[in-house]
Short mmCIF file of C-alpha atoms and ligand atoms in Angstrom, two decimals:
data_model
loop_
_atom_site.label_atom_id
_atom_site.label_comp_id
_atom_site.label_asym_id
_atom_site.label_seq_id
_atom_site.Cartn_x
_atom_site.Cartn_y
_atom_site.Cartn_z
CA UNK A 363 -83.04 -306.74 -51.31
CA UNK A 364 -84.01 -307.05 -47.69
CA UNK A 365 -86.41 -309.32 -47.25
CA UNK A 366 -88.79 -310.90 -44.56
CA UNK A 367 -90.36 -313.96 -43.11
CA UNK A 368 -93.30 -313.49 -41.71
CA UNK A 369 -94.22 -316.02 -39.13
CA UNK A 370 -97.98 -317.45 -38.81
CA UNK A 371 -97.95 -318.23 -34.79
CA UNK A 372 -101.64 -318.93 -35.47
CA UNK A 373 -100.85 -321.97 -37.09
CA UNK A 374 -99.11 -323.11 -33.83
CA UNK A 375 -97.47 -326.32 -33.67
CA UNK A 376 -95.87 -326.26 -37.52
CA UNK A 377 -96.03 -322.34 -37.75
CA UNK A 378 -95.27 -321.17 -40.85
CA UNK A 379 -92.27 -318.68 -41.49
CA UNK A 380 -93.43 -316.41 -44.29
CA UNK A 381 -90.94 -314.24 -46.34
CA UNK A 382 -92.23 -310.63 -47.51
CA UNK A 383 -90.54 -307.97 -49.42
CA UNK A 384 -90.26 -305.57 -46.08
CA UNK A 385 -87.70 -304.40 -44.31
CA UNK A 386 -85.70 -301.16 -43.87
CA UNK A 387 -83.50 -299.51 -46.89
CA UNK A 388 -80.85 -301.62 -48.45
CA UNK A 389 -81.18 -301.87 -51.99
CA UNK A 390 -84.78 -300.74 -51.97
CA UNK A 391 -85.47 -298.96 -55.48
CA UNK A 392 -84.26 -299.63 -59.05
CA UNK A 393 -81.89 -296.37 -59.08
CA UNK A 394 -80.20 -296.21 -55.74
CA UNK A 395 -78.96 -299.68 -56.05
CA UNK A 396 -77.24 -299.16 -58.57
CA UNK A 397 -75.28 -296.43 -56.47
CA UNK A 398 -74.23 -297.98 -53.00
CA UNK A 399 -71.86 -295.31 -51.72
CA UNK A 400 -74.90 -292.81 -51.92
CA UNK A 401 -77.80 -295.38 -50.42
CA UNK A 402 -79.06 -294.67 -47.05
CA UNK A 403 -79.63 -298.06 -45.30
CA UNK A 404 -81.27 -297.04 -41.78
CA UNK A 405 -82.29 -294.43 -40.00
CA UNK A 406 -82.62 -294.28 -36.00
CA UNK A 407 -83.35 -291.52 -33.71
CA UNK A 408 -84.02 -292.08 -29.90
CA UNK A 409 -83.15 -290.64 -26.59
CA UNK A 410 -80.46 -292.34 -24.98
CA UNK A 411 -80.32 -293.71 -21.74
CA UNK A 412 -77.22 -291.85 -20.90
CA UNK A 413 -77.95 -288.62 -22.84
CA UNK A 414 -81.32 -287.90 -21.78
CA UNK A 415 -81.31 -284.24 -22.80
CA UNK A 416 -80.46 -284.97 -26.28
CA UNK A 417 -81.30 -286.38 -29.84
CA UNK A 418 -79.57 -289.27 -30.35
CA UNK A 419 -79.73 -289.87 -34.10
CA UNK A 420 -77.66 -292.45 -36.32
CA UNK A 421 -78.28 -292.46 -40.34
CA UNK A 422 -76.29 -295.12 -42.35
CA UNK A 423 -75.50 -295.85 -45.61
CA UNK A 424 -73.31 -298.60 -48.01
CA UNK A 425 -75.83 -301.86 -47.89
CA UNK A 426 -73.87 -305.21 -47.59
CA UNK A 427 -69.96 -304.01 -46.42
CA UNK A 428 -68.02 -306.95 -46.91
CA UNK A 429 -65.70 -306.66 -44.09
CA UNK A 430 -62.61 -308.12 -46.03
CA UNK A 431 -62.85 -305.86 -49.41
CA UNK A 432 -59.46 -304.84 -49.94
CA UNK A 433 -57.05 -302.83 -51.32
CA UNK A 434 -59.94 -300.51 -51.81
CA UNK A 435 -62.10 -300.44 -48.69
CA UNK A 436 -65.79 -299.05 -48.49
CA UNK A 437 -65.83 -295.36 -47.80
CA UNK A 438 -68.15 -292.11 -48.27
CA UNK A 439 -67.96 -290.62 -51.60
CA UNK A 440 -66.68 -287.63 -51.81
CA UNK A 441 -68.65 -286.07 -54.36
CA UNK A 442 -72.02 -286.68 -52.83
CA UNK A 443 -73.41 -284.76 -49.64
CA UNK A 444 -75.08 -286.75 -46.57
CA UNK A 445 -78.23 -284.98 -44.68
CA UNK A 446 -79.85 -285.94 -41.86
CA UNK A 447 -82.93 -283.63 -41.14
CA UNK A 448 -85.03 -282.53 -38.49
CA UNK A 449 -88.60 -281.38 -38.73
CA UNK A 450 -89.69 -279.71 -35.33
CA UNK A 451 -93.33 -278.45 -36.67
CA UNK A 452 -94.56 -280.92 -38.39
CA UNK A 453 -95.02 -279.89 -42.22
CA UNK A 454 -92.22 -282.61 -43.57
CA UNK A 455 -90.28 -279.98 -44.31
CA UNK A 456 -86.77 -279.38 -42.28
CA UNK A 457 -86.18 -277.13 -39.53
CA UNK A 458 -82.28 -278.22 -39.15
CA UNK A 459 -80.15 -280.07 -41.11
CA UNK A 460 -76.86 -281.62 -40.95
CA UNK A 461 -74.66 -282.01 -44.25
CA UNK A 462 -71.84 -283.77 -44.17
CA UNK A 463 -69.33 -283.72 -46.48
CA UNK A 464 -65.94 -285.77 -47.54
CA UNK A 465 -62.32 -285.29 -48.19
CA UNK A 466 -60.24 -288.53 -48.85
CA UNK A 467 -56.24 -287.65 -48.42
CA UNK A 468 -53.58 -290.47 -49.94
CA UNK A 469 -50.39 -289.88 -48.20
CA UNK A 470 -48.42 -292.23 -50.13
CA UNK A 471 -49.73 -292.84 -53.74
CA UNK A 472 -47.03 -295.16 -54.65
CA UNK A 473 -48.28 -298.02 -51.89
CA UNK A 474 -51.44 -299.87 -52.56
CA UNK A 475 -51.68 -300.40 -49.11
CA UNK A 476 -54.35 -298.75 -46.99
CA UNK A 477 -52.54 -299.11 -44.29
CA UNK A 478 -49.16 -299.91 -43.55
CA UNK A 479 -48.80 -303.17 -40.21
CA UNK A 480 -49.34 -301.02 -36.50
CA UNK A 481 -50.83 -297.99 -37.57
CA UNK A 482 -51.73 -296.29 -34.37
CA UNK A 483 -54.06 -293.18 -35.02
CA UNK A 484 -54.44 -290.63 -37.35
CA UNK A 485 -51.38 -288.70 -37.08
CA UNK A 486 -49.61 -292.37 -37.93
CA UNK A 487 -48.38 -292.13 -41.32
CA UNK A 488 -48.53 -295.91 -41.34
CA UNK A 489 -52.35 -294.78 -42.24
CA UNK A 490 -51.83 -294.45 -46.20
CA UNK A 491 -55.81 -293.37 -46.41
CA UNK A 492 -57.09 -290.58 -44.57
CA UNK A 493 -60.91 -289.52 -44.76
CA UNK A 494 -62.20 -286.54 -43.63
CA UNK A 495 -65.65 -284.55 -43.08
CA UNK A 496 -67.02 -281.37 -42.57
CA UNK A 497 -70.02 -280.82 -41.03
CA UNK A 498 -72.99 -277.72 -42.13
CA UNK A 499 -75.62 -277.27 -39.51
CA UNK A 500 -77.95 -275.44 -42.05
CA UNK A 501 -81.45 -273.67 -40.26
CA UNK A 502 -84.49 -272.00 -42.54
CA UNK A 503 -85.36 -268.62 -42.44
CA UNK A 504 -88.63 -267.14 -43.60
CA UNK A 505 -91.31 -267.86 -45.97
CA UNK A 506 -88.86 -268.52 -48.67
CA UNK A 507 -86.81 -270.72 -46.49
CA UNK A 508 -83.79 -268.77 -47.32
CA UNK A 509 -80.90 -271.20 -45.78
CA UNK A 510 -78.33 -270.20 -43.55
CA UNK A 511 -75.11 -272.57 -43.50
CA UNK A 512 -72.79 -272.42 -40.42
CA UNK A 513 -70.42 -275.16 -40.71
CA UNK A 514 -69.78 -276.41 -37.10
CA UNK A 515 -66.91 -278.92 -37.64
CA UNK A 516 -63.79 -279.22 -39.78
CA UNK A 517 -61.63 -281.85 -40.98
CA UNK A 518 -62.77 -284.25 -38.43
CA UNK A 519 -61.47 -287.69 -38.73
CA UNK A 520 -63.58 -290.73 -40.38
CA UNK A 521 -63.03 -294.42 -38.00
CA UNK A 522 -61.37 -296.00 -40.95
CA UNK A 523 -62.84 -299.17 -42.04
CA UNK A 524 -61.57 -302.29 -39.70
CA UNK A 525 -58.72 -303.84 -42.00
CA UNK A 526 -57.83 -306.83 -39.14
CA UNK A 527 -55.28 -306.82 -36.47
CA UNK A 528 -51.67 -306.51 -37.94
CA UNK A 529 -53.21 -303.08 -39.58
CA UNK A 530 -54.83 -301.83 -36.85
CA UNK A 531 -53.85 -303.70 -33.60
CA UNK A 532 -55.74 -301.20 -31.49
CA UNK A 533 -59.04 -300.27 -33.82
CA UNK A 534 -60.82 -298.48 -30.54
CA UNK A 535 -57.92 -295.88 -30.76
CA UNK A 536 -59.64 -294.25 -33.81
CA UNK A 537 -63.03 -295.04 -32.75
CA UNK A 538 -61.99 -292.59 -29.93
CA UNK A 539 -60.32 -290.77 -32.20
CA UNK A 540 -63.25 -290.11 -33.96
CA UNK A 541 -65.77 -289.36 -31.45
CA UNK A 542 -65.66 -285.71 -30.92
CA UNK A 543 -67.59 -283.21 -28.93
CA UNK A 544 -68.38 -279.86 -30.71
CA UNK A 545 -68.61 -276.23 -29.75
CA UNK A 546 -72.28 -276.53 -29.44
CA UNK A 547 -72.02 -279.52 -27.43
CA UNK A 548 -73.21 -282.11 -30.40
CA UNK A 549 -71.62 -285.06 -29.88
CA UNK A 550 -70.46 -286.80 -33.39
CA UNK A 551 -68.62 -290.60 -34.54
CA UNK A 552 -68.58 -290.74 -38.20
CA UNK A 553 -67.27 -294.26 -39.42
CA UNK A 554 -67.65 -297.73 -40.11
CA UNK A 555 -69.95 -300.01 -37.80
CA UNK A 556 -71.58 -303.18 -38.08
CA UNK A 557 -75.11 -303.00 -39.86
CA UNK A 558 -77.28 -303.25 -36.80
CA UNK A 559 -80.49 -304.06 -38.64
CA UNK A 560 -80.92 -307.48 -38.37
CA UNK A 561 -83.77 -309.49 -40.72
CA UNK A 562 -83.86 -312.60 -42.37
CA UNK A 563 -84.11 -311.55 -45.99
CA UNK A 564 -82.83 -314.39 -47.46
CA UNK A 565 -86.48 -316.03 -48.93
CA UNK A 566 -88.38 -313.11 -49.46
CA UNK A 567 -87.86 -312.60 -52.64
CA UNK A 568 -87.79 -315.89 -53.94
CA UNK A 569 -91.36 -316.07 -54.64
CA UNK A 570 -92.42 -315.49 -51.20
CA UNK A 571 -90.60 -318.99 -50.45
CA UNK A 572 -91.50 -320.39 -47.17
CA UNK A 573 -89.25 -322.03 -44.34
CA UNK A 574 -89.53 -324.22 -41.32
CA UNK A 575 -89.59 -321.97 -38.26
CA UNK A 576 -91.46 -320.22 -35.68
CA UNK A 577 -93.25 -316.68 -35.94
CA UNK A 578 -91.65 -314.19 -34.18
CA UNK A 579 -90.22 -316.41 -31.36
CA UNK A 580 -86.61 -316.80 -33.31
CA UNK A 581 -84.38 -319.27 -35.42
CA UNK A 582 -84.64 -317.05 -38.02
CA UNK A 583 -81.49 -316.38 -40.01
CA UNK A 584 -79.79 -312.95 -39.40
CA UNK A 585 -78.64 -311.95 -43.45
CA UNK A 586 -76.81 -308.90 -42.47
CA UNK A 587 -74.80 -310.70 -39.72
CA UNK A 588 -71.18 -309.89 -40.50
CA UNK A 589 -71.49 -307.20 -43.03
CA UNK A 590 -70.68 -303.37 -41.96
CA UNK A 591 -72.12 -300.45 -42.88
CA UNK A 592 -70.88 -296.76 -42.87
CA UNK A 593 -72.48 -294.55 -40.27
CA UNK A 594 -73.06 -291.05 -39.15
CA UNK A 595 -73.82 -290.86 -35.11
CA UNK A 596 -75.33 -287.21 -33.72
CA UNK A 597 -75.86 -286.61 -30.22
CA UNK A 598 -77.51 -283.07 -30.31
CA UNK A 599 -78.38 -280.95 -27.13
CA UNK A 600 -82.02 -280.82 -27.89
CA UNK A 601 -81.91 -276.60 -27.80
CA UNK A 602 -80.37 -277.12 -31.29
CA UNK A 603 -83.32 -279.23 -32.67
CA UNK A 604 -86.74 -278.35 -30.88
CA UNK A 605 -89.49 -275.32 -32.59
CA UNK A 606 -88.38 -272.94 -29.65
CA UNK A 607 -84.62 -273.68 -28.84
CA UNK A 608 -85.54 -275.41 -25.76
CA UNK A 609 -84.42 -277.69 -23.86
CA UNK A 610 -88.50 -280.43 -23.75
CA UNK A 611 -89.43 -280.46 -19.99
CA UNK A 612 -91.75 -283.63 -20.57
CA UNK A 613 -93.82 -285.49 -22.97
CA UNK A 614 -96.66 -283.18 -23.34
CA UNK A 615 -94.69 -279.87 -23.92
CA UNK A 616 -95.35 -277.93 -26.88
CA UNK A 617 -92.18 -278.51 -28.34
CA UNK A 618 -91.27 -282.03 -27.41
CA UNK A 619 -91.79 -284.13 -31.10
CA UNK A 620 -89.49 -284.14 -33.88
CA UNK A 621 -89.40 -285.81 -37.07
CA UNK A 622 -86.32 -286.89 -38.33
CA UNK A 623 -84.98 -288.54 -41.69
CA UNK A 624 -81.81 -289.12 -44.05
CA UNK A 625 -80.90 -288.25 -47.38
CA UNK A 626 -77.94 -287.98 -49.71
CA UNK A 627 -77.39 -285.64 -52.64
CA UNK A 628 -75.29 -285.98 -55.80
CA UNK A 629 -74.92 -283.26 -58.87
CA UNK A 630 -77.10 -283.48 -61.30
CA UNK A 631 -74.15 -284.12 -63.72
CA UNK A 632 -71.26 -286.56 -62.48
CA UNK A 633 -68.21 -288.02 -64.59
CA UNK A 634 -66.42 -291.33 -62.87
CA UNK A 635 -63.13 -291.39 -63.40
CA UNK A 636 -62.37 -288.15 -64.71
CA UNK A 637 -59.86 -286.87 -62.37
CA UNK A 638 -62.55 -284.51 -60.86
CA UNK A 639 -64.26 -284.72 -57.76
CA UNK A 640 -66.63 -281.87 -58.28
CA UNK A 641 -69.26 -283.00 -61.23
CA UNK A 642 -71.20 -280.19 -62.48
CA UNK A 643 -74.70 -278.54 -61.95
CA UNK A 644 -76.86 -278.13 -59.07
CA UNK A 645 -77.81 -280.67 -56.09
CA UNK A 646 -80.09 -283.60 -55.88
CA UNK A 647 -81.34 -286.06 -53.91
CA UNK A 648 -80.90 -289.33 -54.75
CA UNK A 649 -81.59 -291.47 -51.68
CA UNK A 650 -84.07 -290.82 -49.10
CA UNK A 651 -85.18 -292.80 -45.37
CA UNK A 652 -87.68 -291.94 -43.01
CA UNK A 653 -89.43 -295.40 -41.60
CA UNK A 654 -88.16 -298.29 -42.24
CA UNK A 655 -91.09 -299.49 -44.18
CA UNK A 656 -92.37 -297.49 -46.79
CA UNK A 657 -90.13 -297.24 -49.32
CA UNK A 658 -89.50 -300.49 -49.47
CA UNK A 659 -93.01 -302.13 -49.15
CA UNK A 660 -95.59 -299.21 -49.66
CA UNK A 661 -94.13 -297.39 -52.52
CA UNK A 662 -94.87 -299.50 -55.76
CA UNK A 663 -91.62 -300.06 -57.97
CA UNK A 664 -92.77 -297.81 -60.74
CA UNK A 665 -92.11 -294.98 -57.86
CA UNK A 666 -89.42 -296.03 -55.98
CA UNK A 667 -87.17 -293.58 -57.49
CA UNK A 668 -89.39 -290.78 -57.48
CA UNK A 669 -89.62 -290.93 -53.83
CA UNK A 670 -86.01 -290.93 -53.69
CA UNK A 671 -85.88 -287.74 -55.01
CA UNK A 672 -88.97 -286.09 -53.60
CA UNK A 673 -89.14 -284.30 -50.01
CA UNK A 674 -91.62 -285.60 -47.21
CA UNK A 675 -94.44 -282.38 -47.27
CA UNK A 676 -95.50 -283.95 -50.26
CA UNK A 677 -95.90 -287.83 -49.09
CA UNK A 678 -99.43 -287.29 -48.34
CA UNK A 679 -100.21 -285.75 -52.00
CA UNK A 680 -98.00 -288.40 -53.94
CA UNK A 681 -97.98 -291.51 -52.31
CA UNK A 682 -101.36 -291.22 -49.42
CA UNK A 683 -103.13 -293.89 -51.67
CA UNK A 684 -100.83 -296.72 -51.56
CA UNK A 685 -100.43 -296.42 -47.70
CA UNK A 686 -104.08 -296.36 -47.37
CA UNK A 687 -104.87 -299.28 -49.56
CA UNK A 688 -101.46 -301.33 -49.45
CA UNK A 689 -100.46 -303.78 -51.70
CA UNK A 690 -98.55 -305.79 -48.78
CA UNK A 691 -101.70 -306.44 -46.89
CA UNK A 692 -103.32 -307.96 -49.68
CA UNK A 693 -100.88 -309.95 -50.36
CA UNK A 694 -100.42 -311.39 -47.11
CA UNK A 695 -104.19 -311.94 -47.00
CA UNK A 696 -103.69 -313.77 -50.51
CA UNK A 697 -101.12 -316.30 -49.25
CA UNK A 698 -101.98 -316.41 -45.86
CA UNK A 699 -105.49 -315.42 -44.83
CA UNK A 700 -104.54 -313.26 -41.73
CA UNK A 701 -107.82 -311.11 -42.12
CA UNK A 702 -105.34 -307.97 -42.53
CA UNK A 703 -107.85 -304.64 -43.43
CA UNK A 704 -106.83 -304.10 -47.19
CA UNK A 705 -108.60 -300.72 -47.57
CA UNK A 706 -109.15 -297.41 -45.54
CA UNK A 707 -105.45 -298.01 -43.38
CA UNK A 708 -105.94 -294.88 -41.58
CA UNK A 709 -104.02 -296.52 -38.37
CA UNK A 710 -101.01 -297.19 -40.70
CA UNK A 711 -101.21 -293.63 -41.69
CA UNK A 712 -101.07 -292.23 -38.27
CA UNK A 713 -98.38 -294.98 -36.89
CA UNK A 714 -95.99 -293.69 -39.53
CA UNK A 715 -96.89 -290.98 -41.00
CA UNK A 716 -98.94 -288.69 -38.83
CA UNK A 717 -97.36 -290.17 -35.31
CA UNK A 718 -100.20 -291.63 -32.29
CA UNK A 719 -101.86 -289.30 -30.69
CA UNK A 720 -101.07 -288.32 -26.98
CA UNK A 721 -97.32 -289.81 -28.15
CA UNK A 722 -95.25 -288.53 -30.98
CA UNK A 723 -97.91 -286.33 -32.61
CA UNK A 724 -96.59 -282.75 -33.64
CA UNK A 725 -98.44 -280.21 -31.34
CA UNK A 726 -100.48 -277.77 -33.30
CA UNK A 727 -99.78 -279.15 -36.76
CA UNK A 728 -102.98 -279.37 -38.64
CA UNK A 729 -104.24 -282.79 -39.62
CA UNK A 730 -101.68 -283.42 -38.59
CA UNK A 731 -99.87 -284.02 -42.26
CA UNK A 732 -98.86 -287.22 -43.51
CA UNK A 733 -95.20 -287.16 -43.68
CA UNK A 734 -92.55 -290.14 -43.60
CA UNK A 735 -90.52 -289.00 -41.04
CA UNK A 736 -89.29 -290.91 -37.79
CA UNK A 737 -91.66 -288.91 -35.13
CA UNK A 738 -90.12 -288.92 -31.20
CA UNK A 739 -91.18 -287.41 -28.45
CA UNK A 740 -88.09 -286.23 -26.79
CA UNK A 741 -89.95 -285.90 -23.46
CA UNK A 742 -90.79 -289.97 -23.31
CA UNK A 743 -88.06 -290.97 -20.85
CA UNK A 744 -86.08 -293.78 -22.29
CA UNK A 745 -87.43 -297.42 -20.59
CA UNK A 746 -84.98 -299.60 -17.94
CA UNK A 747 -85.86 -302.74 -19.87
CA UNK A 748 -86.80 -302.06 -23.51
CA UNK A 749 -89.21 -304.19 -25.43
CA UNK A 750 -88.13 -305.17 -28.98
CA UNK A 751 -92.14 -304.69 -29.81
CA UNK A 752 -91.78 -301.10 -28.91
CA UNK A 753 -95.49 -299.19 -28.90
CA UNK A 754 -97.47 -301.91 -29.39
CA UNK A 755 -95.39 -304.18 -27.20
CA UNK A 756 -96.37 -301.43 -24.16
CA UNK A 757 -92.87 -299.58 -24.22
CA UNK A 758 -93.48 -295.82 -25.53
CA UNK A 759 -89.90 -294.96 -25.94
CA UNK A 760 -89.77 -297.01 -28.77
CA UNK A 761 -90.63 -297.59 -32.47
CA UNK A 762 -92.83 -296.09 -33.72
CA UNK A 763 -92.31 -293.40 -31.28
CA UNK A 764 -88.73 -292.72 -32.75
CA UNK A 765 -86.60 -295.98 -33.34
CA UNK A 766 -84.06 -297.77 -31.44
CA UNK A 767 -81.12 -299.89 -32.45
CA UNK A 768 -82.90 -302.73 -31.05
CA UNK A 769 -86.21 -302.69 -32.17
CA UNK A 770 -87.51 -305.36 -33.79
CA UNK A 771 -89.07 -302.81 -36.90
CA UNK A 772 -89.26 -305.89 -39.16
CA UNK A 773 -91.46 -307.60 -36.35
CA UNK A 774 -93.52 -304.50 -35.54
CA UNK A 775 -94.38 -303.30 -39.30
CA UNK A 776 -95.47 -306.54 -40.25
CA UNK A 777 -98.41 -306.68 -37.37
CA UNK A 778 -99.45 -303.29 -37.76
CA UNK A 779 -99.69 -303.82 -41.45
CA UNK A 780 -101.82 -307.23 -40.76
CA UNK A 781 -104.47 -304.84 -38.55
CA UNK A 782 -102.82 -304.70 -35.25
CA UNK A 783 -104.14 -300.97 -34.38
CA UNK A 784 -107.14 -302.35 -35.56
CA UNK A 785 -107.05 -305.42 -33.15
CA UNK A 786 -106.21 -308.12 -35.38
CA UNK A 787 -103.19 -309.27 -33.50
CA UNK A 788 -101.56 -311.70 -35.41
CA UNK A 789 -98.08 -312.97 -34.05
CA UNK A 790 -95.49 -312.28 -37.24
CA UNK A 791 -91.96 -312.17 -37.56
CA UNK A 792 -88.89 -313.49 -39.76
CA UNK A 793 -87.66 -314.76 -36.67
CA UNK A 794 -84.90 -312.82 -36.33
CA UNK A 795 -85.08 -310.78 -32.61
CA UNK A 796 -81.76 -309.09 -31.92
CA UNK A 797 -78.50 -307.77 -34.16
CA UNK A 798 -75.54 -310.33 -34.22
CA UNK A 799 -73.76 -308.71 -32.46
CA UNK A 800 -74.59 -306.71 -28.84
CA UNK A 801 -75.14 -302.75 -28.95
CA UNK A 802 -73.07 -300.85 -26.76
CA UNK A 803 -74.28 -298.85 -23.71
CA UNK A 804 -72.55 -295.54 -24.44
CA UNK A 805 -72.02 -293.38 -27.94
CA UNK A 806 -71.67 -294.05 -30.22
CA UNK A 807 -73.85 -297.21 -29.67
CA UNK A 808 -73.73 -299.45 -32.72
CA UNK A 809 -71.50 -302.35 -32.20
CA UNK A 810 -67.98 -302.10 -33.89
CA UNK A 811 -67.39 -303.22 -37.32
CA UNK A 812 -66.13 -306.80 -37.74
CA UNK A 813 -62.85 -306.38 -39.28
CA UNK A 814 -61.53 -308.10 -42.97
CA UNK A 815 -59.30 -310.39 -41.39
CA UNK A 816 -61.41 -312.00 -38.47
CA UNK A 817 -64.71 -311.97 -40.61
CA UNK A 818 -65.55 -315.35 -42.09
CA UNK A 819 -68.49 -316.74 -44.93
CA UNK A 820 -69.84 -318.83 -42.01
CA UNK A 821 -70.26 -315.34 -39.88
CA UNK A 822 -72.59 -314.35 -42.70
CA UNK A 823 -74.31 -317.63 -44.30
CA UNK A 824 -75.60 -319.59 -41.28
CA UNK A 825 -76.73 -323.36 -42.04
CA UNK A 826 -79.42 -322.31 -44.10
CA UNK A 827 -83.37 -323.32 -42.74
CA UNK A 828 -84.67 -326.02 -45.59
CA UNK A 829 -87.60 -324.60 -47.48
CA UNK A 830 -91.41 -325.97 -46.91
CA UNK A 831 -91.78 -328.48 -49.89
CA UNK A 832 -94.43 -327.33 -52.02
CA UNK A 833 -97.84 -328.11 -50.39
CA UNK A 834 -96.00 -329.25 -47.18
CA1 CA B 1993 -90.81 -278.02 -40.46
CA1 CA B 1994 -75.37 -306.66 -37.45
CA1 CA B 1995 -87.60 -309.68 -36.27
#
């Protein structure tokens, strides 16, 4: 569903705004959108300007949270599991992993109301609906990569979703409420948030439909402003996550890159409805994210769901050819004649999957493998004044070299696919340059959810840019 303009800058005085079928995860393959509770939307890890000595990772998941969706708000499901995953060697396959899993308590089944007017925390019985999570830190052992499970949080509480005032007249009280520090010294918030990927998807997919506007230098339209999304948000000493249960000393230790990604796992046999939570049969995956690009752009329909359900150590083997010969850059060549390389996309390869070299490239990994996982280099110290362009706008702490809230990956994907590592810089963009809404300076960082009752059609619809008439 998300979608893109692509700006042609070149064209200068009456630039063209493009829309392309690229963006991040909502809604990306035929399966998984059928399933919303269980579809990872983005993925972000970064070190944080006030945590510099940790992973700062955020995975989300429910595409398009209406904010006013009552009696029965968004929430995690309960029978499915939620990963995030660390890879601190290289292979695609994970080092560490954190499940999460979901308890949802009723207090009062004979009220339909999620919340009774005032409720004040999570002790309040005024709060009729109660979610709750555990957390599994699960590590690898051996060549059989036996697991071992130590679950390092209980019955933690989940930031309900924002109802509107009268409900919840002080909604920061469980977003504090919810932000815990554990044992290990992990930090955690699991709740809801506003989506902070910002795009204009709105013409993509009709037929590649063009509007007015200007390249990557705004007035865009922001299609996720307003909606909400459900998010998990790790802050995780990096001891915990690096090959050698260090802390990184700088950007050209040894163990200073990890790759990190999202999934979420259902059993293999579910009944809705039945009065059960469990289902039956073993594990698996159903939703996958790494970069914000590839399943959604590189991975032809026909596949989509496959690479939902497969791991990344076999990317390279499965999918290598359509990232080295991608269908996107032809097509932007077709409509648009940027000169974009349509064959032998090594640099694509190594900006996602195999991370730069002398940046986010795993340290004695041969090849090093192609793998879709978000690479950073933990020892990159996180920039005063970051640039939206990330890498290739001349700021190494950001995207590709892990990704923060407020990079422009929409931007960024669309020149490297159109050559940029190649130097054919051409100026893209749908236009759209920040979130909605501003990201906060401390944990758990993505701006707070806008709530049913203050949230409004015009928050989400703005006037709507009139399409190029045919020929024009
Ligand atoms: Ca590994
Ligand atoms: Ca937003
Ligand atoms: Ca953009």
């Amino acid at each position: 569903m998300r979608k893109l303009l692509l700006a042609l800058a070149a064209l200068a005085a009456c630039a063209l705004v493009v829309p392309l079928a690229l963006s991040s995860s909502h809604r990306e393959a035929p399966g998984i959108s059928l399933d919303p509770s269980a579809d990872n939307t983005d993925t972000y890890a970064w070190t944080a300007k006030d945590a510099t000595g940790a992973l700062t990772v955020a995975a989300n998941w429910i595409p398009g949270e209406v904010p006013a969706n009552g009696p029965n708000f968004h929430s995690f499901d309960p029978r499915a599991r939620y990963y995030v995953h660390i890879d601190n060697t290289g292979d695609g396959k994970p080092d560490v992993s954190y499940r999460f899993r979901f308890k949802t308590k009723v207090r009062n089944k004979n009220s339909f109301l999620y919340a009774l007017p005032g409720a004040s925390g999570y002790g309040d019985p005024k709060l009729n609906v109660i979610q709750r999570y555990s957390i599994d830190r699960i590590t690898y052992r051996g060549k059989r990569r036996r697991e071992r499970v130590h679950t390092v949080a209980r019955g933690l509480p989940v930031a309900p979703p924002n109802i509107g005032p009268k409900t919840f007249p002080n909604y920061q009280t469980f977003v504090d409420g919810a932000t815990r520090t554990l044992k290990d010294g992990t930090k955690v918030f699991v709740g809801q948030r506003d989506d902070p990927f910002f795009v204009d998807l709105g013409a993509t997919f009709d037929g590649l439909n063009i509007r007015v506007p200007t390249g990557d230098k705004g007035a865009g339209k922001d299609d996720l402003s307003g909606y909400n999304i459900h998010s998990t948000v790790l802050q995780i000493p990096e001891r915990l996550v690096t090959r050698n249960r260090q802390a990184v000393s700088g950007p050209d230790a040894a163990n200073a890159v990890v790759g990190v990604w999202s999934t979420t796992e259902r059993r293999r046999l579910q009944v809705t409805n039945a009065g059960s939570a469990r289902g039956h049969g073993r594990w698996v995956q159903v939703s996958r994210l790494g970069n914000p690009l590839v399943n959604e752009v590189v991975i032809p329909l026909g596949k989509k769901d496959q690479f939902n359900r497969t791991t990344p150590n076999r990317d390279a083997a499965l999918y290598g050819k359509y990232v080295v010969k991608p269908e996107l850059a032809a097509v932007m060549n077709a409509l648009f004649n940027v000169g974009a390389p349509e064959d032998n996309r090594a640099d694509i390869v190594q900006a996602l999957l195999q991370g730069l070299p002398g940046l986010n490239q795993h340290s004695g990994a041969k090849g090093p493998p192609a793998v879709d996982t978000i690479k950073l280099n933990l020892g990159t110290p996180p920039s005063a004044t970051e640039d939206r362009f990330g890498v290739i706008g001349g700021d190494n702490a950001g995207y590709p070299n892990g990704r923060r809230l407020g990079d422009d990956v929409v931007d960024i994907d669309l020149q490297v696919v159109a050559g940029y590592l190649k130097g054919n810089k051409v100026p893209l963009g749908d236009g759209v340059d920040q979130n909605d809404k501003p990201f906060l300076s401390t944990f758990p960082y993505l701006a707070a959810p806008t709530s049913g009752f203050d949230s409004a059609p015009s928050d989400r619809f703005e006037p709507p840019h009139p399409p190029v008439p045919a020929g024009g």
